[in-house]
């Protein structure tokens, strides 16, 4: 019998388990499979073309069958914290019966590519259909499974067959997803339709003169789609919400706040009532439109308040996707805490363990239902409306529990003595020390410490995230003994609304910001009430810091489209070398933070140049294939176009990512030069013939792809010019060209539209459409 599973949950639990450097490298090494494979068509599971980013292999979504697959094609699973099993037949697939299932890729890996063979088809009991699922925890019952339909007709016309793709749907019930997986329900357009019920009022423009520097403020109120919930019901769901900000440029965020409401809204969003936390417990929300965490940030403007100028958070890097984990506590009675803690249960009898993977409906009631909506208020300011240049602020985060995000707290008499507060042994104390650089992550939740911010850290704000029972989380300077910041929990006292719930976490602001070196030894400390056992709690700290002390952003630099122009020459000296180590584009670098081959080769378990890295369950990886330059392997063979193209594209993107965080002069010069070289400008003939050929064939596309800054979601909402113009006389990108239309074949529709018009508005906002990129992970 399948365990109860109330919704599809995007899991991060196994991602959060901290591993040694060696284990991390071994876990991610299988990425090389995708670099070595060479199939007719490779279909990445979850790479829905209707979306702007890949969902990949994860629970929390509904996978439609992949059809029109042929023998020799490959199905690629990209994931972290999951696994891949080949199921025996459709019945086993439907029932999540893993007896006789074949494990294809384990949880320690991050990438698996399965080639469809004749043996697969011959072994199928279902007319050539293959079935795959994730066995980890309850993920299969959470719809993390996919059907692949193989076309076995040897006489079919390949040219008339559709290219196989992987479509997904978001927010489907298990019953509806079952119809989709059987091929009995169409999901065309479904991935975008739940944004229809999310809307915003027309923005209102006011002046905020409460701070030293006044600013013009654009503000609006929005509603999410309704979430229909039963008493004791649980929703952990990804949803589209209305994106209220401009999409062709970055703007400065102002105050933001959210709350959950019930009722039937009218056109002015009236007729809604705020919902108390003891009725609807907001376990967490995740996304960029509002940056709340959970119940403690409801109606809290201080958590998401505007920073004093010239500092501030800029838009451009988040989309219209949010994750909602909501628990309806109606009819849970004196077991409301067990329900809110997501304790595991059998037939609604709670157990002494829990966490997000156990979060299921707390009662069997199916009525009465209530439609809840998130009401969110946001504001922003155009950079062109300011008298100062903006110094961007970003958020980094850390976690008290290095072995995971969630942890349990024993009752105090079972605590080790070093975890008891001397003044009060019923309070658990956890400590974690290290440098700022080694403790903090650029992501939230902080899965892996991957801080790559400035060496001198300017701290503007900090705020914590604790669960019920939490008392405080603070950051200490181990060199001075001072408390850098402390975030204390406040509990409600109203028995009709919030008694026993955290209603706010202290927000600590610094004006001016305090400065500490990134290599300063610090200590994170949490206090939890341990008078009773706590399950699945957290200790997270968010810190807002200056992104780059030298980076003041002008209105021109806020554009999300780089205005590429055609120069009169090709500067081959700034083109990337084709003979480059490709480690930058692998998970060795992205996850393991090993981004240069010298560091990789220093690891005791990694063989040297000319050797092969072997590990059970993955393809062998020749070291020379990822460390060509370091190992001097480029002269061993005559370079092919594919090898040169891959190396150039990886290296170019790596450099562009560094130069093109914003629309700077250096970014425009770098991209414009690649474009100019692709147009056979003088000096391109000095390149190696193979390199020259690749630059001419691919340089235009590479330059234009990298000219789209920020989150890919934005660029589905922008209508851009289809021309590239010569650089102006005196332009920083070129010093000789006249500014007139380039008619050297650039107007052709080759799938890589030129972007911008140098000296003119680079893009025109034409309104909102609904597809978006799914990038959210769940957290508490």
XYZ file of N, CA and C in Angstrom, residues 645-779:
405
model
N 34.571 24.039 -30.458
C 33.345 24.747 -30.129
C 33.029 24.623 -28.641
N 33.106 23.415 -28.111
C 32.787 23.221 -26.701
C 33.739 24.008 -25.813
N 35.031 23.930 -26.114
C 36.020 24.625 -25.280
C 35.839 26.139 -25.356
N 35.632 26.652 -26.566
C 35.438 28.094 -26.721
C 34.193 28.567 -25.981
N 33.103 27.813 -26.116
C 31.847 28.244 -25.517
C 31.931 28.225 -23.990
N 32.550 27.186 -23.442
C 32.682 27.094 -21.984
C 33.523 28.244 -21.449
N 34.678 28.459 -22.066
C 35.584 29.499 -21.591
C 34.970 30.886 -21.785
N 34.313 31.110 -22.926
C 33.706 32.408 -23.198
C 32.615 32.718 -22.174
N 31.770 31.720 -21.883
C 30.696 31.942 -20.913
C 31.270 32.223 -19.530
N 32.332 31.528 -19.174
C 32.940 31.754 -17.860
C 33.427 33.197 -17.743
N 34.094 33.687 -18.786
C 34.578 35.074 -18.763
C 33.410 36.060 -18.830
N 32.408 35.740 -19.657
C 31.253 36.633 -19.781
C 30.492 36.730 -18.463
N 30.392 35.623 -17.731
C 29.707 35.660 -16.445
C 30.401 36.616 -15.476
N 31.711 36.688 -15.563
C 32.451 37.602 -14.688
C 32.286 39.049 -15.130
N 32.287 39.286 -16.434
C 32.222 40.648 -16.954
C 30.800 41.178 -17.052
N 29.837 40.280 -17.190
C 28.480 40.683 -17.567
C 27.454 40.443 -16.477
N 27.854 40.593 -15.245
C 26.852 40.590 -14.183
C 25.880 41.751 -14.415
N 26.445 42.882 -14.855
C 25.639 44.042 -15.239
C 26.058 44.474 -16.640
N 25.270 45.361 -17.222
C 25.488 45.795 -18.600
C 26.593 46.858 -18.638
N 27.815 46.420 -18.386
C 28.940 47.342 -18.272
C 29.628 47.545 -19.619
N 30.492 48.561 -19.685
C 31.260 48.799 -20.907
C 32.142 47.600 -21.227
N 32.764 47.023 -20.198
C 33.617 45.856 -20.431
C 32.850 44.682 -20.991
N 31.622 44.502 -20.514
C 30.770 43.426 -21.036
C 30.436 43.679 -22.499
N 30.048 44.913 -22.841
C 29.682 45.226 -24.227
C 30.878 45.034 -25.159
N 32.062 45.452 -24.707
C 33.248 45.280 -25.556
C 33.541 43.800 -25.802
N 33.414 43.005 -24.749
C 33.747 41.582 -24.859
C 32.784 40.870 -25.805
N 31.486 41.115 -25.635
C 30.502 40.459 -26.492
C 30.559 40.998 -27.919
N 30.732 42.311 -28.057
C 30.783 42.904 -29.394
C 31.992 42.398 -30.168
N 33.083 42.158 -29.482
C 34.267 41.638 -30.172
C 34.005 40.233 -30.707
N 33.366 39.379 -29.916
C 33.052 38.038 -30.412
C 32.131 38.134 -31.624
N 31.136 39.014 -31.551
C 30.244 39.180 -32.696
C 31.025 39.673 -33.918
N 31.891 40.655 -33.713
C 32.658 41.217 -34.832
C 33.553 40.155 -35.465
N 34.174 39.321 -34.648
C 35.022 38.258 -35.179
C 34.201 37.277 -36.011
N 32.956 37.027 -35.588
C 32.113 36.100 -36.343
C 31.729 36.654 -37.701
N 31.835 37.993 -37.869
C 31.498 38.636 -39.132
C 32.733 38.809 -40.019
N 33.808 38.066 -39.695
C 35.036 38.015 -40.508
C 35.695 39.381 -40.636
N 35.734 40.108 -39.536
C 36.438 41.375 -39.520
C 37.954 41.121 -39.587
N 38.729 42.152 -39.960
C 40.182 41.984 -40.065
C 40.780 41.354 -38.813
N 41.819 40.566 -39.008
C 42.594 39.846 -37.996
C 42.005 38.494 -37.641
N 40.745 38.207 -38.016
C 40.224 36.881 -37.728
C 40.972 35.823 -38.528
N 41.590 36.261 -39.661
C 42.348 35.309 -40.479
C 43.622 34.847 -39.795
N 44.007 35.510 -38.713
C 45.211 35.097 -37.994
C 44.969 33.893 -37.093
N 43.720 33.480 -36.985
C 43.393 32.354 -36.125
C 43.672 31.030 -36.824
N 43.816 29.978 -36.025
C 43.885 28.626 -36.562
C 42.654 28.379 -37.432
N 42.784 27.705 -38.570
C 41.650 27.524 -39.484
C 40.423 26.903 -38.823
N 40.629 25.911 -37.964
C 39.484 25.282 -37.318
C 38.826 26.253 -36.338
N 39.661 26.978 -35.570
C 39.129 27.965 -34.627
C 38.382 29.057 -35.377
N 38.965 29.535 -36.468
C 38.313 30.564 -37.284
C 36.953 30.082 -37.777
N 36.892 28.848 -38.241
C 35.639 28.313 -38.750
C 34.570 28.272 -37.670
N 34.956 27.852 -36.468
C 33.996 27.782 -35.363
C 33.537 29.184 -34.965
N 34.455 30.137 -34.907
C 34.097 31.516 -34.546
C 33.099 32.087 -35.546
N 33.351 31.871 -36.819
C 32.461 32.406 -37.855
C 31.083 31.748 -37.786
N 31.060 30.440 -37.532
C 29.791 29.713 -37.528
C 29.006 29.910 -36.225
N 29.709 30.008 -35.101
C 29.037 29.993 -33.809
C 29.181 31.284 -33.009
N 30.117 32.165 -33.415
C 30.406 33.344 -32.597
C 29.224 34.261 -32.411
N 28.424 34.436 -33.463
C 27.256 35.313 -33.361
C 26.279 34.799 -32.322
N 25.981 33.494 -32.379
C 25.058 32.907 -31.416
C 25.615 32.985 -29.995
N 26.902 32.703 -29.846
C 27.514 32.737 -28.517
C 27.423 34.141 -27.932
N 27.730 35.160 -28.743
C 27.677 36.537 -28.260
C 26.251 36.917 -27.865
N 25.269 36.561 -28.708
C 23.891 36.947 -28.436
C 23.295 36.195 -27.258
N 23.674 34.935 -27.094
C 23.194 34.191 -25.930
C 23.666 34.848 -24.637
N 24.902 35.297 -24.618
C 25.460 35.887 -23.410
C 25.038 37.349 -23.227
N 24.391 37.924 -24.244
C 23.906 39.301 -24.131
C 22.596 39.398 -23.364
N 22.007 38.264 -23.028
C 20.772 38.239 -22.248
C 21.143 38.036 -20.790
N 21.041 39.086 -20.004
C 21.495 39.054 -18.625
C 20.353 38.683 -17.681
N 20.730 38.281 -16.474
C 19.745 38.006 -15.443
C 19.023 36.694 -15.657
N 17.850 36.573 -15.052
C 17.070 35.343 -15.111
C 16.478 35.151 -16.504
N 16.558 33.935 -17.068
C 16.013 33.706 -18.416
C 14.537 34.061 -18.540
N 13.801 33.999 -17.447
C 12.368 34.338 -17.484
C 12.131 35.716 -18.092
N 13.014 36.658 -17.773
C 12.811 38.030 -18.248
C 12.776 38.104 -19.773
N 13.571 37.288 -20.405
C 13.760 37.437 -21.847
C 12.645 36.804 -22.656
N 11.733 36.114 -21.997
C 10.534 35.682 -22.709
C 9.486 36.787 -22.743
N 9.755 37.868 -21.993
C 8.805 38.970 -21.914
C 9.305 40.203 -22.650
N 10.421 40.075 -23.356
C 11.032 41.227 -24.015
C 10.977 41.043 -25.526
N 10.496 42.037 -26.231
C 10.570 42.051 -27.688
C 11.809 42.846 -28.069
N 12.791 42.176 -28.663
C 14.061 42.828 -28.954
C 14.209 43.077 -30.455
N 15.051 44.032 -30.787
C 15.367 44.322 -32.178
C 16.032 43.113 -32.819
N 15.833 42.962 -34.114
C 16.434 41.842 -34.841
C 17.681 42.272 -35.612
N 18.253 43.385 -35.235
C 19.416 43.890 -35.959
C 20.580 44.132 -35.004
N 21.770 44.000 -35.550
C 22.982 44.450 -34.863
C 23.569 45.571 -35.708
N 23.867 46.687 -35.084
C 24.341 47.858 -35.801
C 25.842 48.019 -35.607
N 26.515 48.606 -36.579
C 27.936 48.926 -36.381
C 28.117 49.871 -35.201
N 29.235 49.732 -34.533
C 29.516 50.602 -33.396
C 29.680 52.041 -33.873
N 29.273 52.977 -33.029
C 29.380 54.391 -33.372
C 30.831 54.843 -33.367
N 31.100 55.900 -34.097
C 32.414 56.532 -34.034
C 32.641 57.028 -32.617
N 33.762 56.658 -32.068
C 34.065 57.051 -30.700
C 33.448 56.145 -29.666
N 32.737 55.110 -30.104
C 32.140 54.193 -29.154
C 33.220 53.420 -28.419
N 32.962 53.117 -27.172
C 33.948 52.391 -26.374
C 34.142 50.974 -26.884
N 33.172 50.478 -27.644
C 33.320 49.141 -28.191
C 34.158 49.135 -29.463
N 34.264 50.278 -30.110
C 35.021 50.378 -31.352
C 35.290 51.857 -31.606
N 36.374 52.168 -32.270
C 36.757 53.578 -32.408
C 36.686 54.081 -33.842
N 36.208 53.259 -34.771
C 36.278 53.691 -36.165
C 34.968 53.608 -36.921
N 34.047 52.786 -36.476
C 32.880 52.494 -37.309
C 31.870 53.618 -37.307
N 31.170 53.763 -38.432
C 29.997 54.625 -38.477
C 28.817 53.848 -37.920
N 27.838 54.577 -37.426
C 26.669 53.942 -36.834
C 25.580 53.858 -37.898
N 25.609 52.795 -38.660
C 24.571 52.603 -39.657
C 24.236 51.124 -39.761
N 23.146 50.823 -40.379
C 22.626 49.460 -40.390
C 23.605 48.498 -41.052
N 23.811 47.353 -40.390
C 24.657 46.296 -40.932
C 23.788 45.377 -41.771
N 24.090 45.276 -43.034
C 23.275 44.453 -43.934
C 24.064 43.272 -44.473
N 24.986 42.745 -43.658
C 25.837 41.648 -44.115
C 25.256 40.306 -43.726
N 23.950 40.170 -43.921
C 23.319 38.883 -43.664
C 22.820 38.703 -42.249
N 22.888 39.755 -41.425
C 22.504 39.599 -40.019
C 21.008 39.585 -39.830
N 20.245 39.896 -40.892
C 18.801 39.974 -40.725
C 18.138 38.615 -40.872
N 18.914 37.601 -41.204
C 18.324 36.287 -41.395
C 17.801 35.754 -40.069
N 16.756 34.949 -40.142
C 16.186 34.349 -38.945
C 16.861 33.016 -38.709
N 17.938 33.048 -37.911
C 18.679 31.818 -37.647
C 18.484 31.344 -36.218
N 17.442 31.850 -35.563
C 17.176 31.418 -34.199
C 17.977 32.169 -33.164
N 18.815 33.131 -33.572
C 19.607 33.902 -32.614
C 19.398 35.376 -32.903
N 18.243 35.885 -32.520
C 17.914 37.273 -32.817
C 18.952 38.228 -32.272
N 19.345 39.174 -33.112
C 20.237 40.206 -32.625
C 19.518 41.046 -31.591
N 20.293 41.610 -30.699
C 19.689 42.305 -29.571
C 20.206 43.715 -29.508
N 19.279 44.648 -29.489
C 19.665 46.020 -29.174
C 19.979 46.871 -30.386
N 20.102 48.146 -30.134
C 20.465 49.140 -31.130
C 21.357 50.094 -30.382
N 22.618 50.110 -30.751
C 23.565 50.887 -29.959
C 23.182 52.361 -29.967
N 23.047 52.924 -28.787
C 22.659 54.320 -28.657
C 21.166 54.518 -28.596
N 20.383 53.420 -28.700
C 18.928 53.527 -28.593
C 18.442 52.576 -27.520
N 17.139 52.646 -27.225
C 16.585 51.711 -26.247
C 16.775 50.294 -26.762
N 17.420 49.398 -26.019
C 17.755 48.080 -26.526
C 16.575 47.145 -26.636
N 15.478 47.421 -25.966
C 14.371 46.487 -26.032
C 13.066 47.196 -25.728
N 11.962 46.541 -26.092
C 10.636 47.121 -25.898
C 9.796 46.130 -25.113
N 9.283 46.552 -23.981
C 8.415 45.692 -23.182
C 7.068 45.566 -23.884
N 6.651 44.321 -24.154
C 5.398 44.132 -24.885
C 4.346 43.428 -24.044
N 4.566 43.285 -22.757
C 3.539 42.678 -21.916
C 3.989 41.361 -21.350
N 3.154 40.813 -20.517
C 3.506 39.614 -19.789
C 2.979 38.372 -20.497
N 3.785 37.326 -20.509
C 3.342 35.990 -20.859
C 3.691 35.102 -19.691
N 3.226 33.867 -19.740
C 3.236 33.100 -18.508
C 4.375 32.109 -18.300
N 5.047 31.553 -19.313
C 6.080 30.560 -19.021
C 7.158 31.122 -18.117
N 7.730 30.278 -17.290
C 8.729 30.737 -16.330
C 9.702 29.635 -16.041
N 10.763 29.993 -15.350
C 11.797 29.026 -15.020
C 11.613 28.540 -13.603
N 11.680 27.235 -13.408
C 11.521 26.659 -12.078
C 12.875 26.467 -11.437
N 13.169 27.261 -10.402
C 14.482 27.168 -9.778
C 14.400 26.993 -8.281
N 13.201 26.789 -7.760
C 13.054 26.822 -6.308
C 13.280 25.453 -5.691
N 13.922 25.412 -4.569
C 13.987 24.242 -3.713
C 13.172 24.530 -2.461
N 12.625 23.524 -1.872
C 11.869 23.721 -0.642
C 12.794 23.927 0.538
N 12.320 24.662 1.500
C 13.008 24.814 2.772
C 11.973 25.121 3.834
